Short mmCIF file of C-alpha atoms in Angstrom, two decimals:
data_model
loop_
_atom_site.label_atom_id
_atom_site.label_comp_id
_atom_site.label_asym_id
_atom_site.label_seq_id
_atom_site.Cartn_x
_atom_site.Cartn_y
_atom_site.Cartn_z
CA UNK A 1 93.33 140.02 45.78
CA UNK A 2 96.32 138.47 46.68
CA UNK A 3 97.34 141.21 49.34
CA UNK A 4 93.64 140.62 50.87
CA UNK A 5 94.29 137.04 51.27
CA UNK A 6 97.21 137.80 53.31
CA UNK A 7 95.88 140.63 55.26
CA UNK A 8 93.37 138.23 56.24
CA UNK A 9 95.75 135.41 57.13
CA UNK A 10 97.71 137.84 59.51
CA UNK A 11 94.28 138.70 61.13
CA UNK A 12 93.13 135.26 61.80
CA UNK A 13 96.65 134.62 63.04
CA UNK A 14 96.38 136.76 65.20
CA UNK A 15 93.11 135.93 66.38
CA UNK A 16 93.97 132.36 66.67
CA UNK A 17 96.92 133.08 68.78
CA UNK A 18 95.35 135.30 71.25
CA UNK A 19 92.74 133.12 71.43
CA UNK A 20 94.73 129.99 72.94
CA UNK A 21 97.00 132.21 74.85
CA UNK A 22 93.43 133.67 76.77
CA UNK A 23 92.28 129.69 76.83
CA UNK A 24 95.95 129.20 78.43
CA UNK A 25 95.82 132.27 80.79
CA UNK A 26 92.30 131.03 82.06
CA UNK A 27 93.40 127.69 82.48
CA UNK A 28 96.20 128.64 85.09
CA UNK A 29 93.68 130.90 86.65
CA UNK A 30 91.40 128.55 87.33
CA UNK A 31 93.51 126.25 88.49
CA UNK A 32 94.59 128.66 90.99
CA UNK A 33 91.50 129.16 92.21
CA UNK A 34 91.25 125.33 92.96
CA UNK A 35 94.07 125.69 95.03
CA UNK A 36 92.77 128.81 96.80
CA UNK A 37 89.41 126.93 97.68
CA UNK A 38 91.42 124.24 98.68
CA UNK A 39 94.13 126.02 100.92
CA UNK A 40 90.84 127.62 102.60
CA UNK A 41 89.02 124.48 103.00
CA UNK A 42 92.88 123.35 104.99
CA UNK A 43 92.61 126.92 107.36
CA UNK A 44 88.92 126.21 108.30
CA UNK A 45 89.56 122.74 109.04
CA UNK A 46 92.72 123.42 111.22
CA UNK A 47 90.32 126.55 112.89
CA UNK A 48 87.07 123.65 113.34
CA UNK A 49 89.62 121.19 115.14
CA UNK A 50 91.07 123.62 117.40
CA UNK A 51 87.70 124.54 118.44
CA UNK A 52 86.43 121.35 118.74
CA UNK A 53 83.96 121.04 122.07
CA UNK A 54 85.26 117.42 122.38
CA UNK A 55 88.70 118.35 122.23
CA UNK A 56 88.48 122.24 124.34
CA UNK A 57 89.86 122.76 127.64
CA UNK A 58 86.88 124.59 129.15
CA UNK A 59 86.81 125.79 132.79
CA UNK A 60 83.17 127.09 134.49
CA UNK A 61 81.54 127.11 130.73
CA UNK A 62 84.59 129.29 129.85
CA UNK A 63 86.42 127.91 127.11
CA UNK A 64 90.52 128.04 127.39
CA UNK A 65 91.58 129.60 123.51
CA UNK A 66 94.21 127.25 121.71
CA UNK A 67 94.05 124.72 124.36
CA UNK A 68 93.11 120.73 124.06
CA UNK A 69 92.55 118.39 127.63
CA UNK A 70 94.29 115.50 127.61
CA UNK A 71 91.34 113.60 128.76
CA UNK A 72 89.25 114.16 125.73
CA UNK A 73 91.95 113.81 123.21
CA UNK A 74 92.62 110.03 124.94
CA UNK A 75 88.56 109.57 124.57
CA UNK A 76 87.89 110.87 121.04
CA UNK A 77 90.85 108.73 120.30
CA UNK A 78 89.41 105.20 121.44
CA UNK A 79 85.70 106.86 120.35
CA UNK A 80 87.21 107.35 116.62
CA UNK A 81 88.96 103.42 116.65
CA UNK A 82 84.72 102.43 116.02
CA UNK A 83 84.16 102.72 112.22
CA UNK A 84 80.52 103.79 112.50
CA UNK A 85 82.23 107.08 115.10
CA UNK A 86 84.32 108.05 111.99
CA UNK A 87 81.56 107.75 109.61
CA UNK A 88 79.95 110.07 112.19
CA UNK A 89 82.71 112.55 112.16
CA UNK A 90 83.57 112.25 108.39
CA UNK A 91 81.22 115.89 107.60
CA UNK A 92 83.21 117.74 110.81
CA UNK A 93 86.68 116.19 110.02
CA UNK A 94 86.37 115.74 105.93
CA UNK A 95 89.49 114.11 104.17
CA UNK A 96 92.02 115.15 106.68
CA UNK A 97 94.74 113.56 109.16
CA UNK A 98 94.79 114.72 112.71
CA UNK A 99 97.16 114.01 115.05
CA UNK A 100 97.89 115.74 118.39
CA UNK A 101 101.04 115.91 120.35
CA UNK A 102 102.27 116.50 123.66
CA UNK A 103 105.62 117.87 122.69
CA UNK A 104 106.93 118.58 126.18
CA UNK A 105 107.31 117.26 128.76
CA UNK A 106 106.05 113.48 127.83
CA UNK A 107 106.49 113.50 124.14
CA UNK A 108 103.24 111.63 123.67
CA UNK A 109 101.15 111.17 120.47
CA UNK A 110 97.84 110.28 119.71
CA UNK A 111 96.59 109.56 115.83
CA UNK A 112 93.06 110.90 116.54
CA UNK A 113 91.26 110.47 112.41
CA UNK A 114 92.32 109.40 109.35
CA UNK A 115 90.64 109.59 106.03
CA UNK A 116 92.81 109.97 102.79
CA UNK A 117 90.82 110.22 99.44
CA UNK A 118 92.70 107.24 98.34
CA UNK A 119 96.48 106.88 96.74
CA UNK A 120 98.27 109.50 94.35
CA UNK A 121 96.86 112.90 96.35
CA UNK A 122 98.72 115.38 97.70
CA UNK A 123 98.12 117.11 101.11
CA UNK A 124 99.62 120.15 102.95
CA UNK A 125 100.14 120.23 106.94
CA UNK A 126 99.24 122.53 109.13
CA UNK A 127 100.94 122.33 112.79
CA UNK A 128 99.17 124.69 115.58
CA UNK A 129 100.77 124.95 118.78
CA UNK A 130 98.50 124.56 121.83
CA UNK A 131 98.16 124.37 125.43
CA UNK A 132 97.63 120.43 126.41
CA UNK A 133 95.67 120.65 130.11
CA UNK A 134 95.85 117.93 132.33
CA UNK A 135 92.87 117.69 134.52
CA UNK A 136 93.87 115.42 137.25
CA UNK A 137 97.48 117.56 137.68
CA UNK A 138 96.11 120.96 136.74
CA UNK A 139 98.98 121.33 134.76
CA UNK A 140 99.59 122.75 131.25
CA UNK A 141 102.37 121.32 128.38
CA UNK A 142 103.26 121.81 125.04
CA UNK A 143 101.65 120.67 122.29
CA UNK A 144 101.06 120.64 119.16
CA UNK A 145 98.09 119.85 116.47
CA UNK A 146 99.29 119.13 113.03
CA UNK A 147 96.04 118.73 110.39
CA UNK A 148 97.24 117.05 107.25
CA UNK A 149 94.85 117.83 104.56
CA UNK A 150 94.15 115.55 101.90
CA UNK A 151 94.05 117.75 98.59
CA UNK B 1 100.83 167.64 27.94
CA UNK B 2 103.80 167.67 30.53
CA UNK B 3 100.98 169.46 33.12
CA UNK B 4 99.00 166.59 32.70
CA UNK B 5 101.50 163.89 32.89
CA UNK B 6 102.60 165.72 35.84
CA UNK B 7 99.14 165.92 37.80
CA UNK B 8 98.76 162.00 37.35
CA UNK B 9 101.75 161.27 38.52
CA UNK B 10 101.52 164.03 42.24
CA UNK B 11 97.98 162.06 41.78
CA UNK B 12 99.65 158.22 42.17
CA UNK B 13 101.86 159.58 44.61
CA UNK B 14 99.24 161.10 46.82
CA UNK B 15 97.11 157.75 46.73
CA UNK B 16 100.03 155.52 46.99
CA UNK B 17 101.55 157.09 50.04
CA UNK B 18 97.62 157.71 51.89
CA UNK B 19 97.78 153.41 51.33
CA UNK B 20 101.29 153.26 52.72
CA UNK B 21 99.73 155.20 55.57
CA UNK B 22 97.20 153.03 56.57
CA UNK B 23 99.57 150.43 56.12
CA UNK B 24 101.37 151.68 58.84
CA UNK B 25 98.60 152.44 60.78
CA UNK B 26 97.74 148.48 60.75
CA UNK B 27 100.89 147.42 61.69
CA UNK B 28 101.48 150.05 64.37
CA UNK B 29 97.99 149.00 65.81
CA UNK B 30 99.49 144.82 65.52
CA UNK B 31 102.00 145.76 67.52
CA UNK B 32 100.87 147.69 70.53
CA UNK B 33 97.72 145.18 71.20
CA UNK B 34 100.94 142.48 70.54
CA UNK B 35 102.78 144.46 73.33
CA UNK B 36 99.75 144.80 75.58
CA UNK B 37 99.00 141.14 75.17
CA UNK B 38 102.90 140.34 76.54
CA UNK B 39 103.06 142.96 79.22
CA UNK B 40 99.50 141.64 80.92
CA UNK B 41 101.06 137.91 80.53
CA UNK B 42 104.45 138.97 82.08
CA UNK B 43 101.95 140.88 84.55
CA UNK B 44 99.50 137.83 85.45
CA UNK B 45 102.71 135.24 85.88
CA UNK B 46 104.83 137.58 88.01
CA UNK B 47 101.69 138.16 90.54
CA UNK B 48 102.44 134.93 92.74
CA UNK B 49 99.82 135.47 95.86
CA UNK B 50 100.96 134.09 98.91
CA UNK B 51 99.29 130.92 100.30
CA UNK B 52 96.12 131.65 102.61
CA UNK B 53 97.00 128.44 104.07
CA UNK B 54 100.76 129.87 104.42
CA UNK B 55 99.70 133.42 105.48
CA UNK B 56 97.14 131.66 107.95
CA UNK B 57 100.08 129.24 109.55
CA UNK B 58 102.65 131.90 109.99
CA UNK B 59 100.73 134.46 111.76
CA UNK B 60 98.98 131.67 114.15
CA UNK B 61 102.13 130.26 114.60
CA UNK B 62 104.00 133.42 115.84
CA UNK B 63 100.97 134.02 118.33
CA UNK B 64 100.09 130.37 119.43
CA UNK B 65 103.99 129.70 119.64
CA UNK B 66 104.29 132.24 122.03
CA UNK B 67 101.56 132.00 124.14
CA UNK B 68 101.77 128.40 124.53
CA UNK B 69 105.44 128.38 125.50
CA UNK B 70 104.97 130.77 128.34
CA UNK B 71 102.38 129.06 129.93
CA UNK B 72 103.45 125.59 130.07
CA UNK B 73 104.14 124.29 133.36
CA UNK B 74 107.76 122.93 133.92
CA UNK B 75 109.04 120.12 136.35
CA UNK B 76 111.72 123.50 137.48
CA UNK B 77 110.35 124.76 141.09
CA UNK B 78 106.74 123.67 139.56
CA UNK B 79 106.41 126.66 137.74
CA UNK B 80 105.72 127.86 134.58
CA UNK B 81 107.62 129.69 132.00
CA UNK B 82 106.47 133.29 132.43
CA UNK B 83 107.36 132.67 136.13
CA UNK B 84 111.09 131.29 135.09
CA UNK B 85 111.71 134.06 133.24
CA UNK B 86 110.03 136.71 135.25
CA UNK B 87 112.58 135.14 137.79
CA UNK B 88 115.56 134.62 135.15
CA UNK B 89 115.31 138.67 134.66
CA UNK B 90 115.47 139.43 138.52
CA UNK B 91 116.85 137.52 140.93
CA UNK B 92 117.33 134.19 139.58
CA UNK B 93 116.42 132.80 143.10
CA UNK B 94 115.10 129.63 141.21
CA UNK B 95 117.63 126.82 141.30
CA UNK B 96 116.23 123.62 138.84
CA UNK B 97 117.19 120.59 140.27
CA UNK B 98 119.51 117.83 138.95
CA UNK B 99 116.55 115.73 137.37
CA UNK B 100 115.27 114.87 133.84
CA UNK B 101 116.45 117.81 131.60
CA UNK B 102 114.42 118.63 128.17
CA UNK B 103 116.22 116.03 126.44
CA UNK B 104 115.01 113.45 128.31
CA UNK B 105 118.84 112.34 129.42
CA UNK B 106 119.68 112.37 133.27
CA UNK B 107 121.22 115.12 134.50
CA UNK B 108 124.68 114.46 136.31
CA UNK B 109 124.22 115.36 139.79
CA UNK B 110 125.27 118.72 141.28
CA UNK B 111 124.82 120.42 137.80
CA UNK B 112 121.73 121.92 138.81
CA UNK B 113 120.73 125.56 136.71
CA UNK B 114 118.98 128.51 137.10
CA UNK B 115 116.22 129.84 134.97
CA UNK B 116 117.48 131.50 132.11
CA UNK B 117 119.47 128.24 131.55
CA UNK B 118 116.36 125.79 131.85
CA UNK B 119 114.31 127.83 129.95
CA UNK B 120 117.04 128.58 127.37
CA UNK B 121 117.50 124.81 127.28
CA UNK B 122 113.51 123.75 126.81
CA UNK B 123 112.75 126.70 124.54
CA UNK B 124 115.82 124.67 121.94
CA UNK B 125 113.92 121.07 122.67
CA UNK B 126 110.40 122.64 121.96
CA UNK B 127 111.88 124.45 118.69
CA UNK B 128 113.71 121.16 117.57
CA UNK B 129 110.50 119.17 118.47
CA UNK B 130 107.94 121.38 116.15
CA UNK B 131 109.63 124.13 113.94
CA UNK B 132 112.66 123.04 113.31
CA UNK B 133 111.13 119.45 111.60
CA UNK B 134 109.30 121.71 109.16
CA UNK B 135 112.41 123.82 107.95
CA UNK B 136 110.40 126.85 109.74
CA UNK B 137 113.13 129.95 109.85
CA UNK B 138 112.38 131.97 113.46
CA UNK B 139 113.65 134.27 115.88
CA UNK B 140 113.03 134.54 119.81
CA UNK B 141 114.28 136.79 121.81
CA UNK B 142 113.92 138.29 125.84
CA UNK B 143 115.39 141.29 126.53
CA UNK B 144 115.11 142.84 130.24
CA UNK B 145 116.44 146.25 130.44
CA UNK B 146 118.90 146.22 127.24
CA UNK B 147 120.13 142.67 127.97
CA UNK B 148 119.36 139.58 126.27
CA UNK B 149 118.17 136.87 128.88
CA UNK B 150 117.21 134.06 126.12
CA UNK B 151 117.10 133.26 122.20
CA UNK B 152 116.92 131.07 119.37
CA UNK B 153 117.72 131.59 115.79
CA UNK B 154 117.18 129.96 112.66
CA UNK B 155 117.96 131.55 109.30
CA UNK B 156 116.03 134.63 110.26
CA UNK B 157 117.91 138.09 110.31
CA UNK B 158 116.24 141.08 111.08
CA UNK B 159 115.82 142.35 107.92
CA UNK B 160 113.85 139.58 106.44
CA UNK B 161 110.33 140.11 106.24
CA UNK B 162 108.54 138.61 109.17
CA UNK B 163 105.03 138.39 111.06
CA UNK B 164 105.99 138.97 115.06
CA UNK B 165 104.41 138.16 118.22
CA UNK B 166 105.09 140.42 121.44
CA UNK B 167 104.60 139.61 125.00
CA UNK B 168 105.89 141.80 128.01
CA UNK B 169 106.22 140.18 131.43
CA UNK B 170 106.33 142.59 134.33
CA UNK B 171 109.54 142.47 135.87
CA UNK B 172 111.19 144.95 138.34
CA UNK B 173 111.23 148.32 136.80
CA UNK B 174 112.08 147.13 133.45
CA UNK B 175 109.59 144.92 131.74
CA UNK B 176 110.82 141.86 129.75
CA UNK B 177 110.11 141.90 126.57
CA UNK B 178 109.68 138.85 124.46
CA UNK B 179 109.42 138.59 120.60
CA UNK B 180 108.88 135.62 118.73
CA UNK B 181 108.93 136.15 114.83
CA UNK B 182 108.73 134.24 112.01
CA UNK B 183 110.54 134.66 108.85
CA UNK B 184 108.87 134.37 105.17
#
């Protein structure tokens, strides 16, 4: 009797520990798979911005790959200052900081969005070099777009 | 009366030692799903994936790096990269003035430079400017025919593992060959 007692304590020891160490396992899984969804919700937003027909250098319909104009970056700037423009852009640009710079040879910057989920989040950045075109010189510089995403 | 002491005690024996058995049995079966239960933890917390968002950066970054760098216009002879260097691995006619250099600090006059130098000297100001701010380890190198013309290096030897980016510039008989890799 006694000696079934104890057979049967080992088992649901056993059980019980196997049990929470599966609930533990699953927990990091799926934690990871937040992150996963989250680090490809950051690539397709960096992809969507450097696509972005108001941003794209485009020459005879052809668009210019990794390339911004200057001239469009300065307007979707002032467009984005008007709170009912970033409400407007909130479903393209989501919970995200973009900023684009002109790394050589001016060293300008322009903040173009801003939308944190609030205070106490994380966020990663993403920086993609690109082409900055200046219509009016027909000249190219070095830039760079760096997406912070709000996690 | 000793044969039948005898046959109930080989009988005790047999039963006790078939329990002892199974016994065995129970705890040899505890402790392999025990060991299997370790070995696929150690196995699921030692399988770290690398970032998508990481994986995505790096290789984009060794491309777009690249291909943005050579085709930026300069103020030098108002040409761009690929031209400097196409220059900087022949003749090195192209003399860049005594202006503005990267750095944004006047030049002193008569210190002008020729290609490899401006380019050498820009390629450093665009590296401190975007990769070097996010503790990105790189390497960038031109070589024209078994000479190298320009580079950069940050923590990056060429045995670390790396995603590279390769452009060739036709120049003379040998082409320049220009590799931009980043280290992981």
């Amino acid at each position: 009797m006694f000696e079934t007692i104890a057979v049967l304590m080992v088992f649901f020891f056993i059980v019980a520990f196997g049990l929470g160490f599966y609930f533990v396992i699953a927990k990091a899984g799926a934690q990871k798979a937040l992150l996963r969804q989250q680090q490809i919700e950051a690539v397709e937003n960096a992809q969507r911005l450097t696509t972005l027909p108001e941003l794209d250098c485009t020459q005879n319909g052809v668009q210019t790959e990794r390339c911004v104009d200057r001239l469009k970056v300065m307007e979707l700037d002032s467009m984005l200052d008007d709170d009912e423009t970033r409400a407007y852009y909130f479903p393209t640009l989501g919970y995200t900081r973009l900023v684009i710079r002109e790394v050589y040879p001016t060293g300008d910057e322009w903040e173009i969005y801003d939308r944190p989920r609030g205070e106490g989040y994380s966020w990663t950045t993403t920086l993609l070099p690109v082409k900055v075109y200046n219509p009016f010189s027909d000249k190219y510089s070095f830039g760079a777009i760096e997406v912070r995403n709000y996690e | 009366m000793s044969n039948k002491k005898s046959s109930r005690f080989f009988g005790m024996g047999r039963r006790s030692s078939h329990k002892g058995q199974m016994e065995i049995m129970g705890l040899a079966i505890i402790v392999i799903l025990l060991t299997l239960g370790v070995l696929w933890a150690i196995m699921s917390m030692g399988d770290e994936e690398t970032s998508i968002e990481e994986e995505f950066e790096t290789t984009s970054l060794a491309s777009s790096f690249l291909n943005t760098f050579l085709g930026m216009d300069t103020p030098c002879a108002n040409s761009n990269v690929w031209a400097l260097l196409r220059d900087c691995a022949q003749q090195r006619r192209i003399t860049c003035g005594s202006d503005i250099d990267p750095w944004g600090d006047l030049r002193p006059p008569g210190r002008s430079m020729d290609s490899c130098k401006f380019v050498n000297e820009t390629l450093s100001y665009v590296l401190n400017q975007t990769l070097d701010g996010r503790a990105a380890r790189y390497m960038l190198e031109a070589k024209g025919s078994n000479m190298e013309l320009i580079g950069a290096s940050r923590e990056c030897g060429k045995l670390d593992d790396q995603v590279a980016s390769t452009q060739h510039i036709p120049a003379g008989r040998t082409p320049l060959l220009i590799q931009f890799s980043i280290c992981y």
